[in-house]
Each structure stands twice: as C-alpha cells, then as structure tokens.
Amino acid sequence: MRQASYSFIYEGTQDIIYPIYEDRNICPKVIERLGYDINLIVDKKFNQVTTIHTLGKYSYEKIIFIGLGRSTEITTAQMREAFITVSKQIKQPASFDAKRAVVETIDIHKVTQLFIESYIYASYKEHVIGHDVNEMVEVNVMANENVQADIEIGEAYGHGINYERTLADTPANLMTPKDIVKAAIQLAKEYDLELTILDNQKLTEMGAGGILAVNQGSDLPAYMLALKYNHGNNQSYSAVVGKGITFDSGGYNIKGNSFGMKYDMCGAASVLAIMKILADMKANVNVYGIIATTENLINGSAYKPQDVITTLSKKTVEIFSTDAEGRMVLCDALTYAQQLGAHQIIDLATLTGACEVALADVYTGVFSNDDDYFNKFNQVLKDSDEKGWKLPLDNAYLDKIKSNSADFKNSIGRVGGASIAASFLQQFIEEDTKWIHLDIAGTADHGGKAATGVMIRSIVNMLKD
Ligand code: BES
Ligand code: MN
Ligand code: ZN
C-alpha cells in the first residue's frame, strides 16, 4: 500500500473511500461535478455505508462514503469500527481520502494508521485448507501530508495481527508444537532474531518438569522457545510469554467438549506476532519472546491426578486436574524468562474457562503484582482501543490449593478459577519482577471460532516505549 497523492486533486481510476461526518458537508466540488446534491442521499450516521456511482462524471467508478457520526463525538475505537465496516465493501483497488476523517483530537497520521490496520484486519479470512487465499485488494491513501511512515505502521500491526490469526485458525493436526517451532525459525531468519530451541532432552536436563509432565501424554515432542529481539542498546530485557497448547483435550480429566481447543496456543501465536511487529517497526527495545508448546493429550504415559511434579523453579505441584495444564507449562516458561534476566514480564494465555464465564469475549482478564506497571498497561489498553479488566491476586486463593504432598495443587475446581490460576502463577514470579498476566480464554477467539489477535496491539504498545 502506498500514498496516492499529496493533494485533493485526484483524477485516478480507483474508487474513493470518503469518510463523512454528520455535521460536515460533502466537498462542493464533488457535488458540482456530479450535478446533484448528494448530501441528501449519503447516510452520514455512524458506521453507515453509502455508495455513489459517478456515472462517467469522474474517471473512477464510485465513491464509497462511510458515515462517522458527529465529529465532536468520534473516538479512535469508533473509527476502527467504521473503517472495518467500509473495508468489507472494498472489492477493487481504492483510494482512501484520509483528510476527511481528521478531527482536532485525531490527526491525519493517526487516521492513516487506523485505516490501514483496520483494512488489513478486515481483509483476513479464515484459511480453508486446500484453497487459495484471496489476494488483498490494493488500497492507497490520499493525504496532504506525507503519511508513508503511517501506512507502514498500520501495515506492521495489521499483518502482524493477521499472522497470529492465521497460526491460531490452523487446525491442530497442522499446527503441532513442531509447526510452532517452524514458524519461530522462519521469523528468526526473516528478522535476524536469535532463537533458542529447548527440546525434551534439554528440558529434562534443566528440570522443566511442568511442561514435561503435560507433554507425557503426547506422542509429539514439547518445546520451549526463546526469541531474542535486541534493538534497545543496554536497556534491560522485558519478556512476553505465551501458552502454546496446540490442542487441549483435558488429559485424563478429559473435557466433555473440546471444541475450540485448537485455540489453546493463541498465547504462543501472539508472542510470535508481537516479535514480528516489534521487528517490523524496528522498535528500540530489548525483548524476549518465550513460548512453551506441547499438546495436552492422553496415552499410557500421560500425567495423572495426584502426580507430584517438580517444576523448573524447584517448587513442587500436586496435580489436581490434568486439565489445568496451562499453568504447568507457563510456570516453567515464567521461570525460564527470569533465568534469562527479564524482570518485566507480560504473559498471555487461554488459561481458564472461569475468565470466559466472567468476562465473555468482551474483556480480557488482567492480573498484576505491581500497581505502577498495571496502571501503565491500563492506560496503554485505552490508547490501543482494547478492553481489559483487573481481577484480583490474593494469598487467600492460594490457601485453597494447599497440598499435603507438594508445595501446592495446580487447581481445585471451578469457583474463582481465573484468580486461583493467576495466584498459582504468581508463585513463580520473583519479588523484583514486574508482571502482568492476561487471561485471554474468552477473548482470543469467538466461541471456538475465528481468532481475534486480541492484546497483540496493546502489548506491542506497552513494550515499544
Ligand atoms: N484451555 C483451557 C481454558 C479454556 C476454556 C480456554 C475455555 C478457552 C475456552 C484450560 O486449560 C482449562 O482447561 N482450564 C480449566 C481449569 C480447571 C481444570 C481448574 C477450566 O477452566 O475449566
Ligand atoms: Mn485445560
Ligand atoms: Zn488449556
């Protein structure tokens, strides 16, 4: 995608995407040229699309108007929504008239970024195996300032988020732990990132008993991955950590219905996407991307309820439920991140059904052990137009998972599940580590269908400055 022009004089052949506010008039020159007052026809209400055919009056076929409502009320979140709506109407190359959407609080640069990201997001379709993916229709931006850099920012976010959706939507037989590793290798090559791959042998030597316990029931090997992005000179390293269960059957505590459990690797896919976007934007930061990946299945060697597991941290865990596998792989990944030297960690995981019950696919559950770190992230969430809600960590939740045979159990039941899981994870976070845990069980996909790429934008924005 590119900038089509620096001026309003446009005589190209591409359709025009024309954002219009209720309290503004359509450019008089357009009306003069068309020969009738389309102000009376175009629906300027928020999120309404009106297509006007130029019938030979212009060198292009049509003007597609997208209503933005009142200019005094518009928000960036609404702009995203409207831009996604109009993007779905774009079937042939078009030029987006960015300046028409500019208001006092949202400048041409932001408008351009929002449009390009929304357009790419809207163009994504779940890939049907064996069928070609439709090529994306070319869209250009008309602006009276140089917005090429903004186009590239929008592209970085849009393509990065779609990359996560592609990985996540791929069925579990074609997105195994090995396939996650392949994706990481490809990413490392493309962006010249350092990649450490820990296989079962290495994990055994290290004593990463958490991920290995979950892996016992799978015929495929497990992996812990560390991608290293270092463009921050001597700054300290942050880490983003993702749960990569490529399929969660529940194990011996088998799920009655495991529909949608191919999405149990969305945390890992998001980590890959975040690294890709940071590298695309050449962000001046140092970040580790850590992934723990295995299937959670059943065979004759699978881990069982009441097994006692020694994790990488040396803390021991009594398995209450083999279906609480996410925290078993994550605890080792969190320990590993801290061993690498990260003292600011964000993890994201499709961790608990309880979080989905509480917040549906609307809000992501947010947990943190540090108020300043949380407050910063909460502001970033707002600036990124994503929704997260803080839920409690508390030692009282730990009392519930006391164990006679180990330091604690991995779970206890359904009540308070999201906070119990998070409080469990906190046991693997050192005092001087700032930590945010995002439970994306409800928000990573829509009820077992269609990955969303949730939280990628916010985490990138949190890390990049
Ligand atoms: N992957 C699931 C959580 C999940 C549930 C994600 C629904 C998306 C939609 C996780 O591994 C799990 O099974 N959690 C259990 C924990 C319980 C055994 C304490 C759950 O939430 O039921
Ligand atoms: Mn599970
Ligand atoms: Zn799971």
mmCIF file of N, CA and C in Angstrom, residues 24 31-32 41 53 63 65 71 92 95 119 169 179 188 190 194 237-238 243 250 279 301 327 336 355 362 372 455:
data_model
loop_
_atom_site.group_PDB
_atom_site.id
_atom_site.type_symbol
_atom_site.label_atom_id
_atom_site.label_comp_id
_atom_site.label_asym_id
_atom_site.label_seq_id
_atom_site.Cartn_x
_atom_site.Cartn_y
_atom_site.Cartn_z
ATOM 1 N N ARG A 24 -20.766 17.803 8.779
ATOM 2 C CA ARG A 24 -19.950 18.376 7.705
ATOM 3 C C ARG A 24 -20.614 18.136 6.360
ATOM 4 N N ILE A 31 -19.960 17.777 -5.554
ATOM 5 C CA ILE A 31 -21.394 17.934 -5.837
ATOM 6 C C ILE A 31 -21.605 18.616 -7.188
ATOM 7 N N GLU A 32 -20.799 19.649 -7.416
ATOM 8 C CA GLU A 32 -20.867 20.369 -8.695
ATOM 9 C C GLU A 32 -20.612 19.423 -9.862
ATOM 10 N N ILE A 41 -28.493 12.345 0.089
ATOM 11 C CA ILE A 41 -28.580 10.892 -0.114
ATOM 12 C C ILE A 41 -27.639 10.121 0.809
ATOM 13 N N HIS A 53 -22.464 6.060 -7.432
ATOM 14 C CA HIS A 53 -21.812 5.794 -8.723
ATOM 15 C C HIS A 53 -21.603 7.123 -9.462
ATOM 16 N N ILE A 63 -17.844 6.419 -5.462
ATOM 17 C CA ILE A 63 -17.373 6.958 -4.191
ATOM 18 C C ILE A 63 -18.100 6.190 -3.095
ATOM 19 N N PHE A 65 -18.978 6.179 0.612
ATOM 20 C CA PHE A 65 -18.987 7.019 1.813
ATOM 21 C C PHE A 65 -19.128 6.154 3.054
ATOM 22 N N SER A 71 -18.680 14.806 14.495
ATOM 23 C CA SER A 71 -17.213 14.949 14.560
ATOM 24 C C SER A 71 -16.740 15.256 15.976
ATOM 25 N N GLN A 92 -12.443 -3.706 -5.227
ATOM 26 C CA GLN A 92 -11.454 -3.383 -6.252
ATOM 27 C C GLN A 92 -10.595 -2.232 -5.735
ATOM 28 N N SER A 95 -8.876 4.344 -3.240
ATOM 29 C CA SER A 95 -8.067 5.345 -2.549
ATOM 30 C C SER A 95 -8.852 5.903 -1.381
ATOM 31 N N TYR A 119 -8.182 -1.942 7.618
ATOM 32 C CA TYR A 119 -8.406 -2.525 6.295
ATOM 33 C C TYR A 119 -7.761 -3.914 6.199
ATOM 34 N N ASP A 169 -5.882 -20.101 13.684
ATOM 35 C CA ASP A 169 -7.007 -20.729 12.993
ATOM 36 C C ASP A 169 -6.624 -22.069 12.359
ATOM 37 N N ASP A 179 5.279 -27.346 14.370
ATOM 38 C CA ASP A 179 4.904 -26.270 13.438
ATOM 39 C C ASP A 179 5.097 -24.890 14.068
ATOM 40 N N ALA A 188 12.674 -15.910 12.925
ATOM 41 C CA ALA A 188 14.040 -15.593 13.349
ATOM 42 C C ALA A 188 14.915 -15.303 12.124
ATOM 43 N N GLU A 190 13.861 -14.354 9.072
ATOM 44 C CA GLU A 190 13.393 -13.172 8.358
ATOM 45 C C GLU A 190 13.837 -11.880 9.027
ATOM 46 N N GLU A 194 17.724 -13.851 17.404
ATOM 47 C CA GLU A 194 18.355 -15.030 17.986
ATOM 48 C C GLU A 194 17.240 -15.953 18.468
ATOM 49 N N TYR A 237 16.025 -6.307 29.575
ATOM 50 C CA TYR A 237 15.098 -7.095 28.760
ATOM 51 C C TYR A 237 13.733 -7.230 29.424
ATOM 52 N N SER A 238 12.682 -7.029 28.614
ATOM 53 C CA SER A 238 11.342 -7.444 29.013
ATOM 54 C C SER A 238 11.112 -8.808 28.380
ATOM 55 N N LYS A 243 1.322 -19.177 26.268
ATOM 56 C CA LYS A 243 0.898 -20.583 26.387
ATOM 57 C C LYS A 243 0.673 -21.159 25.000
ATOM 58 N N GLY A 250 -7.778 -31.915 27.707
ATOM 59 C CA GLY A 250 -8.035 -32.015 29.139
ATOM 60 C C GLY A 250 -7.155 -33.073 29.796
ATOM 61 N N ALA A 279 9.836 -6.075 15.378
ATOM 62 C CA ALA A 279 10.942 -6.109 14.415
ATOM 63 C C ALA A 279 10.596 -5.310 13.159
ATOM 64 N N SER A 301 1.337 -43.001 28.959
ATOM 65 C CA SER A 301 2.346 -42.314 29.786
ATOM 66 C C SER A 301 1.866 -40.977 30.325
ATOM 67 N N ARG A 327 -1.136 -23.683 33.294
ATOM 68 C CA ARG A 327 -0.272 -23.133 34.349
ATOM 69 C C ARG A 327 0.961 -24.006 34.555
ATOM 70 N N TYR A 336 11.851 -19.609 33.320
ATOM 71 C CA TYR A 336 12.883 -19.502 32.289
ATOM 72 C C TYR A 336 13.108 -18.036 31.888
ATOM 73 N N CYS A 355 -12.546 -17.369 33.447
ATOM 74 C CA CYS A 355 -12.368 -15.986 32.983
ATOM 75 C C CYS A 355 -13.365 -15.689 31.862
ATOM 76 N N VAL A 362 -15.589 -10.247 25.613
ATOM 77 C CA VAL A 362 -15.542 -8.785 25.581
ATOM 78 C C VAL A 362 -14.289 -8.226 26.264
ATOM 79 N N ASP A 372 2.153 0.204 39.600
ATOM 80 C CA ASP A 372 2.643 1.131 38.570
ATOM 81 C C ASP A 372 2.632 0.467 37.191
ATOM 82 N N MET A 455 -5.051 -8.341 22.223
ATOM 83 C CA MET A 455 -3.947 -7.929 23.120
ATOM 84 C C MET A 455 -2.595 -7.759 22.426
#
